[in-house]
Tab-separated table of N, CA and C and ligand atoms in Angstrom:
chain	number	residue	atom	x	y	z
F	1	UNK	N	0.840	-1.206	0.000
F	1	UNK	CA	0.000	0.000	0.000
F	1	UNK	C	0.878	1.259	0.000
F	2	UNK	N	0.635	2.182	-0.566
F	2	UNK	CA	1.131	3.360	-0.674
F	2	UNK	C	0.778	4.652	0.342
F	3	UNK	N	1.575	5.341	0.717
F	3	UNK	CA	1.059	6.699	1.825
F	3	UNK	C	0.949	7.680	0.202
F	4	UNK	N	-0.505	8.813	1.202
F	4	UNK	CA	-0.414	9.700	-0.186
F	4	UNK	C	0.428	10.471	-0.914
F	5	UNK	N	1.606	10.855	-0.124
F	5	UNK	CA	3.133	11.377	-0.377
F	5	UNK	C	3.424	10.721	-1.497
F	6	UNK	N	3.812	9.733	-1.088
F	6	UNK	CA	4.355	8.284	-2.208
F	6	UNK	C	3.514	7.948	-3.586
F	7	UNK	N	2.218	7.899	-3.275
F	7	UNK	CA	1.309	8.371	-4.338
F	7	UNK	C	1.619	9.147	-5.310
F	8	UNK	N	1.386	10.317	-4.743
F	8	UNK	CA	1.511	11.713	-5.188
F	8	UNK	C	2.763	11.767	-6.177
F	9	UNK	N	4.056	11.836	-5.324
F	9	UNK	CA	5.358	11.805	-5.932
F	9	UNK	C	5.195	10.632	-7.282
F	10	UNK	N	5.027	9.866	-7.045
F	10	UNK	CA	4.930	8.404	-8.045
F	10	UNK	C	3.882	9.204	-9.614
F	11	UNK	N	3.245	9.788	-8.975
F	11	UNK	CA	2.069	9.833	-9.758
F	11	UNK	C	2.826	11.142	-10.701
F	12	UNK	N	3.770	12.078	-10.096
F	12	UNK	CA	3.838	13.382	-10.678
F	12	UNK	C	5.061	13.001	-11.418
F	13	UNK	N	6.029	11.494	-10.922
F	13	UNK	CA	7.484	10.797	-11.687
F	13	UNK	C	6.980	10.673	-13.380
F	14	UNK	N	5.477	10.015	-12.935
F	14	UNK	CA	5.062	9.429	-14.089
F	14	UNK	C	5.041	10.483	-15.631
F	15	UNK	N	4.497	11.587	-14.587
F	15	UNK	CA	4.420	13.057	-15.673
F	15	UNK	C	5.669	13.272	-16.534
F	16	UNK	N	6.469	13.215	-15.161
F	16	UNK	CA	8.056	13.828	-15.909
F	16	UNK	C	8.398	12.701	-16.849
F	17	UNK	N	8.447	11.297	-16.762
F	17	UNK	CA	8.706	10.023	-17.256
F	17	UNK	C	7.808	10.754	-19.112
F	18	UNK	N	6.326	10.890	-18.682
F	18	UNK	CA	5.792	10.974	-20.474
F	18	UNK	C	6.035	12.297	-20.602
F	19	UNK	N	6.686	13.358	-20.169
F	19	UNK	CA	7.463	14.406	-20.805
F	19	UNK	C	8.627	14.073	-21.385
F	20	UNK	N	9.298	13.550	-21.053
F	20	UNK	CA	10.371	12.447	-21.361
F	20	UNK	C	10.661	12.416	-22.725
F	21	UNK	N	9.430	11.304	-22.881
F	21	UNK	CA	9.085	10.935	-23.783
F	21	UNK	C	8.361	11.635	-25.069
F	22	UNK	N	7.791	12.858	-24.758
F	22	UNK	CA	7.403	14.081	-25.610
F	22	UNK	C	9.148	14.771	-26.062
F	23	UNK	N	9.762	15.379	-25.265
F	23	UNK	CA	11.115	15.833	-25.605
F	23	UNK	C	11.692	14.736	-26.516
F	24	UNK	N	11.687	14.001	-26.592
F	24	UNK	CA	12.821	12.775	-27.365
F	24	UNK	C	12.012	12.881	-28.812
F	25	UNK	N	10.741	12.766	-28.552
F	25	UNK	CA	9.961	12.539	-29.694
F	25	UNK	C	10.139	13.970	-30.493
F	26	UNK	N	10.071	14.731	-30.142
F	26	UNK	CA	10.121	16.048	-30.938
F	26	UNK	C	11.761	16.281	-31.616
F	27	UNK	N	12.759	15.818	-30.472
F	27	UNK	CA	13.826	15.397	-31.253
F	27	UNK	C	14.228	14.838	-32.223
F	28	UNK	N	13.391	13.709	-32.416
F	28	UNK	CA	13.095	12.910	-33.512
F	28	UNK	C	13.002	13.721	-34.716
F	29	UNK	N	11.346	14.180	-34.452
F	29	UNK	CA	11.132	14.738	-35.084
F	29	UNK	C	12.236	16.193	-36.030
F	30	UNK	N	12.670	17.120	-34.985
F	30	UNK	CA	13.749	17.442	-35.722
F	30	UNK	C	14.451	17.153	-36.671
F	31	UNK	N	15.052	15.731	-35.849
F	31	UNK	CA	16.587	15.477	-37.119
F	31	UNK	C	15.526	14.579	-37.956
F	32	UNK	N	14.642	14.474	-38.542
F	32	UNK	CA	14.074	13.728	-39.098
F	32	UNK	C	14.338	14.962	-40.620
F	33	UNK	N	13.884	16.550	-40.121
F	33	UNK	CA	13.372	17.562	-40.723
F	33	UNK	C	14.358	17.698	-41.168
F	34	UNK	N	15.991	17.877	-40.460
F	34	UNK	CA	16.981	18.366	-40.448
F	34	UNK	C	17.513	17.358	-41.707
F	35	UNK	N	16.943	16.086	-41.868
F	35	UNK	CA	18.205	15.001	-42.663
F	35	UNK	C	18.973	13.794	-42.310
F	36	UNK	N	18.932	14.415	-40.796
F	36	UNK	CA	19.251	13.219	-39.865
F	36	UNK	C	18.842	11.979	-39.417
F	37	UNK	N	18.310	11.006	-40.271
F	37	UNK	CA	17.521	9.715	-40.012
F	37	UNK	C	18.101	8.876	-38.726
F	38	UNK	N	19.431	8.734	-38.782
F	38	UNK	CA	20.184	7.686	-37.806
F	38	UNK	C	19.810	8.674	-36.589
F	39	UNK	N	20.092	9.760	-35.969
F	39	UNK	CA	19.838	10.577	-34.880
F	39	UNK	C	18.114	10.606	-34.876
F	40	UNK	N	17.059	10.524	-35.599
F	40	UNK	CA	15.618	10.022	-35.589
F	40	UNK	C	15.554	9.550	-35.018
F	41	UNK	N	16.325	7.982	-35.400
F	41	UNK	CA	15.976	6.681	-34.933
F	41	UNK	C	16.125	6.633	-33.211
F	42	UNK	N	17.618	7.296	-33.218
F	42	UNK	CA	17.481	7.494	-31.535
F	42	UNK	C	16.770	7.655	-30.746
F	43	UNK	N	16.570	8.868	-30.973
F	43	UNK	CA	15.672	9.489	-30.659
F	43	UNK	C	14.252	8.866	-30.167
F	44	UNK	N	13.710	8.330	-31.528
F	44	UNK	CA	12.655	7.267	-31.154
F	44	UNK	C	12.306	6.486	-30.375
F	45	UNK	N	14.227	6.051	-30.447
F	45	UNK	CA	13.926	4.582	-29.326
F	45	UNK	C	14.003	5.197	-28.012
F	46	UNK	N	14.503	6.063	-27.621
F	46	UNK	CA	14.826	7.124	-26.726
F	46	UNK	C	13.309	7.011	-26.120
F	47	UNK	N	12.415	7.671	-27.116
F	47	UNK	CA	11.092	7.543	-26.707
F	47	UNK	C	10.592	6.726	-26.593
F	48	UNK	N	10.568	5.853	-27.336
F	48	UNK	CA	9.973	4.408	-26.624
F	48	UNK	C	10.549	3.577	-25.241
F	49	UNK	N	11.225	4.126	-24.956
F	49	UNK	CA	11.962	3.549	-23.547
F	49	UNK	C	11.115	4.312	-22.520
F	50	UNK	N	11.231	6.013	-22.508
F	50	UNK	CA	10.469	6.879	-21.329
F	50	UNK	C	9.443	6.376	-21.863
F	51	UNK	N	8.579	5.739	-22.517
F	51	UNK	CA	7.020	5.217	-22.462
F	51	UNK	C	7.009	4.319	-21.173
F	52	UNK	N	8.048	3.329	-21.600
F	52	UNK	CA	7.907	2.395	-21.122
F	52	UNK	C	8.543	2.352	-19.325
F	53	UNK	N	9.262	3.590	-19.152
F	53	UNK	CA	9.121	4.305	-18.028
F	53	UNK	C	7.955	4.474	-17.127
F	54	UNK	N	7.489	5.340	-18.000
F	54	UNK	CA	6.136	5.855	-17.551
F	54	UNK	C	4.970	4.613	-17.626
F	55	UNK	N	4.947	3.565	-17.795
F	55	UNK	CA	4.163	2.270	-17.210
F	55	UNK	C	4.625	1.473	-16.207
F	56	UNK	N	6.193	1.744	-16.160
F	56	UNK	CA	6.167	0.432	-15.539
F	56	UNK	C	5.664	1.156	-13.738
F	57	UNK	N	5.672	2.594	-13.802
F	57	UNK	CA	5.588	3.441	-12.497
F	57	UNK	C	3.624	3.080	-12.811
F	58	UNK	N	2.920	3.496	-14.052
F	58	UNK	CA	1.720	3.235	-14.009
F	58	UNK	C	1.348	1.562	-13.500
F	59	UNK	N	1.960	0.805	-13.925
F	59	UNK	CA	1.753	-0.482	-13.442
F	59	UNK	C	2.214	-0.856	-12.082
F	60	UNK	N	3.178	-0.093	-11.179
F	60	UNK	CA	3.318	-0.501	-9.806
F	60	UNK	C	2.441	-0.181	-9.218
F	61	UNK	N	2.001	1.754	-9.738
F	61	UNK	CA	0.970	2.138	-8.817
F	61	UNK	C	-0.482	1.201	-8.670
F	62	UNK	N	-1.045	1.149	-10.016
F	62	UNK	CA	-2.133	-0.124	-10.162
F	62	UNK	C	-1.866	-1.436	-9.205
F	63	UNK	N	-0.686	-2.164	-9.423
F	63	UNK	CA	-0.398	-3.155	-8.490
F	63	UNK	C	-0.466	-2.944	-6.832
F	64	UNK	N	-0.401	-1.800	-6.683
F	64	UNK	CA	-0.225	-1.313	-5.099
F	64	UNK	C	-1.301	-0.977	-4.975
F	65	UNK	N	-2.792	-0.867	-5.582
F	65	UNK	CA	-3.677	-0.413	-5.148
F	65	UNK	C	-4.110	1.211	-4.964
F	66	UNK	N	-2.957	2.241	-5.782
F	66	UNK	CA	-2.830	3.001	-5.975
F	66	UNK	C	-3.856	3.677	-6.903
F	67	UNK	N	-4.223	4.729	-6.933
F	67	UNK	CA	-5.028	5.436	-8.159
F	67	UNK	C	-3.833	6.037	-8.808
F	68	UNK	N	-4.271	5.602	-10.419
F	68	UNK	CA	-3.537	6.699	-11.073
F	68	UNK	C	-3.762	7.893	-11.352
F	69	UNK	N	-3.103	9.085	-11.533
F	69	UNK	CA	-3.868	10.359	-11.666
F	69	UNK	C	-2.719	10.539	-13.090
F	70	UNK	N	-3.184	10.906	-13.790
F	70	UNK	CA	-2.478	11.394	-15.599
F	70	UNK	C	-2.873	13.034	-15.235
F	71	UNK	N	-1.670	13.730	-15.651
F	71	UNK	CA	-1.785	15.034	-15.752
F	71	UNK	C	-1.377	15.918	-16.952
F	72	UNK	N	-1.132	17.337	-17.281
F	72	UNK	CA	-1.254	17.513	-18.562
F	72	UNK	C	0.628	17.408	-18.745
F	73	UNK	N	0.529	17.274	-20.006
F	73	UNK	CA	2.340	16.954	-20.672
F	73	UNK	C	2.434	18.550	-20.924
F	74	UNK	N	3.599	19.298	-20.416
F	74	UNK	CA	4.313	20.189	-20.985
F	74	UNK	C	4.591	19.756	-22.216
F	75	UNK	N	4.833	21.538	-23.218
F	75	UNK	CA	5.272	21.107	-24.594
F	75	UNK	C	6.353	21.272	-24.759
F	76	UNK	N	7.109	20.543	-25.397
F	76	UNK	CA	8.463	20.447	-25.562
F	76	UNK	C	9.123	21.544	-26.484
F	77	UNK	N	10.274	21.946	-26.628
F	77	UNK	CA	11.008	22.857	-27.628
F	77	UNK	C	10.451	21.968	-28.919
F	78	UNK	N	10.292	22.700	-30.071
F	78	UNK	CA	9.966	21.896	-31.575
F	78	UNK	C	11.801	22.151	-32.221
F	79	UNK	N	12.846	23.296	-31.876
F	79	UNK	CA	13.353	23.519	-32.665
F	79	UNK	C	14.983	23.640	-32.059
F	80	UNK	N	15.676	23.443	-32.601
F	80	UNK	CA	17.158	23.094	-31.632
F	80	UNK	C	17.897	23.696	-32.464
F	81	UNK	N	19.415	23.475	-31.890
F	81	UNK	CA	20.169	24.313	-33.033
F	81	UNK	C	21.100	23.776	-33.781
F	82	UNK	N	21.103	22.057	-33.259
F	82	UNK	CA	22.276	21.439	-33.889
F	82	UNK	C	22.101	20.243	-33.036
F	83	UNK	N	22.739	19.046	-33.699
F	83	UNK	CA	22.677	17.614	-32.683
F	83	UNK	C	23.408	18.067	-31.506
F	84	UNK	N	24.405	18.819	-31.244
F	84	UNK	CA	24.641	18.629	-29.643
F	84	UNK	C	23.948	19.675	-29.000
F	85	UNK	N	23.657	20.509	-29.482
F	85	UNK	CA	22.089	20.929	-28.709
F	85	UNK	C	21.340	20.451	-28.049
F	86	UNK	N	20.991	19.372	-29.351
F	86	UNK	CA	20.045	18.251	-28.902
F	86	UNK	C	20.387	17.497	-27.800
F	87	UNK	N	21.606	16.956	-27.534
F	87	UNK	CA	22.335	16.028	-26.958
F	87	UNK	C	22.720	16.669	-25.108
F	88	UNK	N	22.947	17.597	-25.716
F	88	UNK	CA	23.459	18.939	-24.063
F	88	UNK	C	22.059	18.951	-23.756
F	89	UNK	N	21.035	18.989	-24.161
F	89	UNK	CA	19.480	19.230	-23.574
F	89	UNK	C	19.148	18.343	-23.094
F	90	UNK	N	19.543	17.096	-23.591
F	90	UNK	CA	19.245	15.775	-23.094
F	90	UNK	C	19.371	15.355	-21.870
F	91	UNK	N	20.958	15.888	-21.891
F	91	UNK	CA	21.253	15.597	-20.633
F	91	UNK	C	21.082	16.478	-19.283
F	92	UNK	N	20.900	17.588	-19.395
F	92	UNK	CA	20.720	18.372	-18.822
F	92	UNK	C	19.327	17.657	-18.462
F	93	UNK	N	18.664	17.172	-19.031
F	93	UNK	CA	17.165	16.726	-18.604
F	93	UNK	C	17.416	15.476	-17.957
F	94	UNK	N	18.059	14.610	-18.026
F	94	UNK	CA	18.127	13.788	-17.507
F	94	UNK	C	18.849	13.481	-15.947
F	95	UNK	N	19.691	14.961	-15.914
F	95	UNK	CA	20.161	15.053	-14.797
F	95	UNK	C	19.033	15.277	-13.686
F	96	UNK	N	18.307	16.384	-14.729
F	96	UNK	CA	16.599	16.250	-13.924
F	96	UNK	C	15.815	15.175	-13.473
F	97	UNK	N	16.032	14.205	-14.103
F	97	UNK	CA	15.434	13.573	-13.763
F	97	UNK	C	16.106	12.554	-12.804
F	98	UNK	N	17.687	12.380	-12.861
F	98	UNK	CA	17.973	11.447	-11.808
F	98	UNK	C	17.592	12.381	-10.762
F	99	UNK	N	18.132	13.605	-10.627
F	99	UNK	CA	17.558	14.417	-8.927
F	99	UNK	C	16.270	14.100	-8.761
F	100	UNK	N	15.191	13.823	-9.754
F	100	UNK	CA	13.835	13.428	-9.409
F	100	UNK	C	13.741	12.100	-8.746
F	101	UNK	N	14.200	11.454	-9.555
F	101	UNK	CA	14.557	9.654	-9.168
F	101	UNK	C	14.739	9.591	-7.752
F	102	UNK	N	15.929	10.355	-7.409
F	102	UNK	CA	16.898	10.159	-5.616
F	102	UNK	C	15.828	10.838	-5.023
F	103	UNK	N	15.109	11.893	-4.891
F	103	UNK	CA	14.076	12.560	-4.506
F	103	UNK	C	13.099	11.557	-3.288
F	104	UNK	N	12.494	10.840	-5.083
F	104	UNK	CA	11.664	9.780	-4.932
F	104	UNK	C	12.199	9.036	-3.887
F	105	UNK	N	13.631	7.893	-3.879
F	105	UNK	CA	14.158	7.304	-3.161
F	105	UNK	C	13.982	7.616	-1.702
F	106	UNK	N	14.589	9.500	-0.906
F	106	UNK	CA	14.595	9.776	-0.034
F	106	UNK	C	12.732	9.750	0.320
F	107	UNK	N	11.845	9.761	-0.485
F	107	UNK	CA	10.142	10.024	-0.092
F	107	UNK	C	10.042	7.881	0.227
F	108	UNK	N	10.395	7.541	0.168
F	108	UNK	CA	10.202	5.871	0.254
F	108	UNK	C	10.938	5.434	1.352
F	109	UNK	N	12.137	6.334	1.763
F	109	UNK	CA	13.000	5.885	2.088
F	109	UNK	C	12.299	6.202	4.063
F	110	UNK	N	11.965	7.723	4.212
F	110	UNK	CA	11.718	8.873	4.820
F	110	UNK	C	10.386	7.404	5.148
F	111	UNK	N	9.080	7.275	4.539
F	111	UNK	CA	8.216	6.497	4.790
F	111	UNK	C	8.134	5.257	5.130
F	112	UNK	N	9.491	4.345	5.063
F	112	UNK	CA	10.131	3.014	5.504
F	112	UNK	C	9.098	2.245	4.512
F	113	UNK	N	8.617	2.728	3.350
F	113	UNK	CA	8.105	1.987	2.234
F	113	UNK	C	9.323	1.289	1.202
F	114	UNK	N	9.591	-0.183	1.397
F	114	UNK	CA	10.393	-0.884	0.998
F	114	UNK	C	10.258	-1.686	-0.285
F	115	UNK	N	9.156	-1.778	0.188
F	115	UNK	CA	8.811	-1.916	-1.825
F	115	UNK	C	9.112	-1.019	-3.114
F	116	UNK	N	8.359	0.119	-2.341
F	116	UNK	CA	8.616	1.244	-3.307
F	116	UNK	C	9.969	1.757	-3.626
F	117	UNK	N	10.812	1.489	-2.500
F	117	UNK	CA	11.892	1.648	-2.737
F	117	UNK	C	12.829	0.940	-3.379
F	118	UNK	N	12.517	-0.007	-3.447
F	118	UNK	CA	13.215	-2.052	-4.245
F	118	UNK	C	12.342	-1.419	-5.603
F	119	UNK	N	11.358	-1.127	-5.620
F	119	UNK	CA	10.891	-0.570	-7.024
F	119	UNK	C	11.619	0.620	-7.855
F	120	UNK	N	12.133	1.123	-7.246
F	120	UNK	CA	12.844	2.921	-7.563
F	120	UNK	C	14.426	2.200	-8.014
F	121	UNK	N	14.528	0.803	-7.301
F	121	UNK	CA	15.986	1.031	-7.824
F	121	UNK	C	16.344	0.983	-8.897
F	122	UNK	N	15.525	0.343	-10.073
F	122	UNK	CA	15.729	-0.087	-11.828
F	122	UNK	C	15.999	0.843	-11.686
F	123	UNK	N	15.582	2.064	-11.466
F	123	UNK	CA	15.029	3.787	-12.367
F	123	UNK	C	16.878	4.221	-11.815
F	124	UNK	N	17.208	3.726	-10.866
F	124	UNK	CA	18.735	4.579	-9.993
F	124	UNK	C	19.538	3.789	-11.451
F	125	UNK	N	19.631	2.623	-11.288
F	125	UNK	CA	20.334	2.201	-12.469
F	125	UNK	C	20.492	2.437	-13.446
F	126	UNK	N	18.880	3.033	-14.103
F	126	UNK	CA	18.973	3.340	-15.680
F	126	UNK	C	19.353	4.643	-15.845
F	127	UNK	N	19.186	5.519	-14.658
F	127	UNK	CA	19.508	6.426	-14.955
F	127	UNK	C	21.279	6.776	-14.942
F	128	UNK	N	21.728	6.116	-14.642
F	128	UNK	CA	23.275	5.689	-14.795
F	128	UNK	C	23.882	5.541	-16.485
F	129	UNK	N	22.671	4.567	-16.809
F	129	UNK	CA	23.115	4.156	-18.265
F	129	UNK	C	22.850	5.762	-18.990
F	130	UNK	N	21.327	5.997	-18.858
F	130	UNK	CA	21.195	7.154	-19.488
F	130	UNK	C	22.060	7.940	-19.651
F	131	UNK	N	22.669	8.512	-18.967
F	131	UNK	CA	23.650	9.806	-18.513
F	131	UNK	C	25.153	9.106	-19.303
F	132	UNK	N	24.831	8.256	-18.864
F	132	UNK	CA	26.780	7.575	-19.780
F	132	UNK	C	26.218	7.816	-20.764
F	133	UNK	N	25.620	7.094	-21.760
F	133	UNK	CA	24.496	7.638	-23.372
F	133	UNK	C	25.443	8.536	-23.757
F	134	UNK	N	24.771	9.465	-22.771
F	134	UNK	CA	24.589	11.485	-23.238
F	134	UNK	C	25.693	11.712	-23.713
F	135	UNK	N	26.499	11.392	-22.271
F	135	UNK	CA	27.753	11.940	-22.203
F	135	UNK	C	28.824	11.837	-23.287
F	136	UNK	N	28.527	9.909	-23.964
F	136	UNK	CA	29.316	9.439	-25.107
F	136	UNK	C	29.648	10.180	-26.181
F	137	UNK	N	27.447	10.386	-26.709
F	137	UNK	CA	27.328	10.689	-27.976
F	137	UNK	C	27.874	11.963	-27.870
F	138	UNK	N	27.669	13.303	-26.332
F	138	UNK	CA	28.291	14.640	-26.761
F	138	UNK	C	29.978	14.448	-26.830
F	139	UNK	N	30.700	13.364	-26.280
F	139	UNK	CA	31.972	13.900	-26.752
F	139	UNK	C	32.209	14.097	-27.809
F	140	UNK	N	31.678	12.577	-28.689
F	140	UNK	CA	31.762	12.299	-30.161
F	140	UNK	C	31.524	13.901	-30.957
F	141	UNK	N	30.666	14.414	-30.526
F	141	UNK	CA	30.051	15.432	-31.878
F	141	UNK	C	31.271	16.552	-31.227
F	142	UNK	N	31.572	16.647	-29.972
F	142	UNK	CA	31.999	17.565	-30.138
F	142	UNK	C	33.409	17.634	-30.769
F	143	UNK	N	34.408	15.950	-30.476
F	143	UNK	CA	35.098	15.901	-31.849
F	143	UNK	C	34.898	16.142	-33.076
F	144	UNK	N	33.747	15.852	-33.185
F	144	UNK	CA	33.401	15.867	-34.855
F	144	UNK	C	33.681	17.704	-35.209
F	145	UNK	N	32.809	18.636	-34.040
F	145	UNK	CA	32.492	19.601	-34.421
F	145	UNK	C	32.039	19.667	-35.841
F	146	UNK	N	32.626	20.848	-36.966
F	146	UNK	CA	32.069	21.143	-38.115
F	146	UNK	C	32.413	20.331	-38.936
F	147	UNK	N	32.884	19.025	-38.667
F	147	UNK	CA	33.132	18.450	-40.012
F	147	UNK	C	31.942	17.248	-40.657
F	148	UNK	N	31.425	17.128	-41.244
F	148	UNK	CA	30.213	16.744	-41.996
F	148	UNK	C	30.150	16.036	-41.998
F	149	UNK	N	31.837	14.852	-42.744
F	149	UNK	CA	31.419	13.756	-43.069
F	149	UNK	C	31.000	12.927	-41.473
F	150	UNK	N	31.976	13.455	-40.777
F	150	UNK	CA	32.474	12.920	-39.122
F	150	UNK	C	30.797	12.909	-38.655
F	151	UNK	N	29.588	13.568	-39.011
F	151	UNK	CA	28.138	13.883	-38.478
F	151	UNK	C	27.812	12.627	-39.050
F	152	UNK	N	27.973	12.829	-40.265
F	152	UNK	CA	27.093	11.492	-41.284
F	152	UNK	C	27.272	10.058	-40.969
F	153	UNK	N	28.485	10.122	-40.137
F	153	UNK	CA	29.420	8.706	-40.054
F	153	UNK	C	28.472	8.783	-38.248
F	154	UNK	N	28.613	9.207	-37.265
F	154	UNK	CA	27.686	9.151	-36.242
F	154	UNK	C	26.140	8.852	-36.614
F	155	UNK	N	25.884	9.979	-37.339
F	155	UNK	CA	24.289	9.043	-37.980
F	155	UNK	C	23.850	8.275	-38.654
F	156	UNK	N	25.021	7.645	-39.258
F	156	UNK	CA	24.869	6.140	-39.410
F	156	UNK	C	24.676	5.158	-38.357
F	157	UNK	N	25.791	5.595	-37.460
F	157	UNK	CA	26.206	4.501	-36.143
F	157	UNK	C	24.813	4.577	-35.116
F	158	UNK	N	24.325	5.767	-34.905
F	158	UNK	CA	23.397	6.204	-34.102
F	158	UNK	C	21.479	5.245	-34.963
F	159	UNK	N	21.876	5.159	-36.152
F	159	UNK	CA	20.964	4.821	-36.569
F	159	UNK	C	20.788	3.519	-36.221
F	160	UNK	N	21.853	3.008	-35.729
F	160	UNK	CA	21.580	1.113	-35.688
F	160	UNK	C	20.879	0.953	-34.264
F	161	UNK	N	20.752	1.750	-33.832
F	161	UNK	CA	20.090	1.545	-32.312
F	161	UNK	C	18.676	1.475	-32.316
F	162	UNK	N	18.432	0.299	-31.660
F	162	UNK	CA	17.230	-0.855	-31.832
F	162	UNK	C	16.333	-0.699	-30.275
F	163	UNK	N	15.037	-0.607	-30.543
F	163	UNK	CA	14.412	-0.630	-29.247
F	163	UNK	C	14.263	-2.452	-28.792
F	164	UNK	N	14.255	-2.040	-27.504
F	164	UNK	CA	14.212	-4.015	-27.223
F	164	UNK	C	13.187	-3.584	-25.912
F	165	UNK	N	11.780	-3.946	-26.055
F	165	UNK	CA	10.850	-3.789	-25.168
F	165	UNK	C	11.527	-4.310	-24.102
F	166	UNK	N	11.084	-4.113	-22.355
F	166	UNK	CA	11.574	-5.068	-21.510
F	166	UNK	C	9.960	-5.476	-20.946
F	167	UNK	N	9.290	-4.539	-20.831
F	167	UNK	CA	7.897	-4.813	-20.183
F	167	UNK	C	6.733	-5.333	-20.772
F	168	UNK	N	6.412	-5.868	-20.199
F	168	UNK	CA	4.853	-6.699	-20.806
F	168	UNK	C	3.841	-5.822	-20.693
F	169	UNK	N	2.783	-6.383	-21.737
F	169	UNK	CA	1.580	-5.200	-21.745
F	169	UNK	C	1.765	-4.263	-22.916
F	170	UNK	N	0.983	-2.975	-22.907
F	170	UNK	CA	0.751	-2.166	-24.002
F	170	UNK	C	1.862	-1.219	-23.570
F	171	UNK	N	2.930	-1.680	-24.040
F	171	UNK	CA	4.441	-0.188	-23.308
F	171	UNK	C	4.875	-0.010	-24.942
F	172	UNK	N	4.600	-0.665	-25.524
F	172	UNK	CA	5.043	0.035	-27.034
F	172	UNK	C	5.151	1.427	-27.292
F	173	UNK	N	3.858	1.571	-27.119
F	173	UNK	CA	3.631	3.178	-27.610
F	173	UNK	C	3.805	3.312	-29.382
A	1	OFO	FE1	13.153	7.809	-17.898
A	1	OFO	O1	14.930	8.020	-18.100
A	1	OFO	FE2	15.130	9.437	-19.236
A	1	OFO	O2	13.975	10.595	-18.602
């Protein structure tokens, strides 16, 4: 069972989780506009992962007997100024979101809710991977800086990246 704190917080993770997933998608969308197919694709899968974020927190709360509450999605930037734009925003958001993550942790932690907290830890982990991600792809570009072919040769590489569902149920998106 959940205290309404824990609720609450869980319920507002979920928000930031399908904002997430709005930012990545509009990224997409970008380098899609821009030419950039392989940085798309990222992108995409990018988004299909914070979907699948944002259920697996909808599916604990359901499992716990929790109500879900869905609230409205902020709109994301439509327009950037360059892939490491894209990439520096990313992370910068994601740093947001691990401080959200540990947040969470200390609200579970503070409530001696142990589930919730054995639940929060995937999210401590991934957000580990995430942030290494960021960090990779911005060194790369920023070697690359202005040179073109060095972009084209990343959005190739960037393009091979494959979504691999982990959760059961409708997490596609
Ligand atoms: Fe859900 O990890 Fe990014 O935001």
């Amino acid at each position: 069972m959940l205290g309404k704190k824990m609720l609450d917080e869980l319920n507002k993770q979920m928000n930031k989780e399908m904002y997430s997933a709005y930012l990545y998608m509009s990224m997409s969308a970008y380098s899609e506009y821009i030419g950039l197919n392989g940085f798309a694709n990222w992108f995409m899968v990018q988004y299909k992962e914070e979907m699948e974020h944002a259920m697996r927190i909808y599916n604990y709360v359901n499992d716990q007997g929790g109500q879900v509450k869905l609230m409205a999605i902020e709109e994301p930037p439509a327009v950037f100024e360059s892939p490491l734009d894209m990439f520096e925003k990313t992370l910068t958001h994601e740093q947001f979101i691990t401080k959200s993550i540990n947040d969470l942790v200390d609200v579970a932690l503070g409530e001696k809710d142990h589930a919730t907290n054995i639940f929060l830890q995937w999210f401590v982990t991934e957000q580990i991977e995430e942030e290494s991600n960021d960090n990779d792809i911005i060194s790369q570009l920023k070697l690359i800086g202005d040179n073109g072919n060095g972009l084209l040769m990343l959005d190739k590489e960037v393009g091979t990246r494959v979504f691999v569902p982990q959760i059961t149920g409708d997490s596609q998106a």
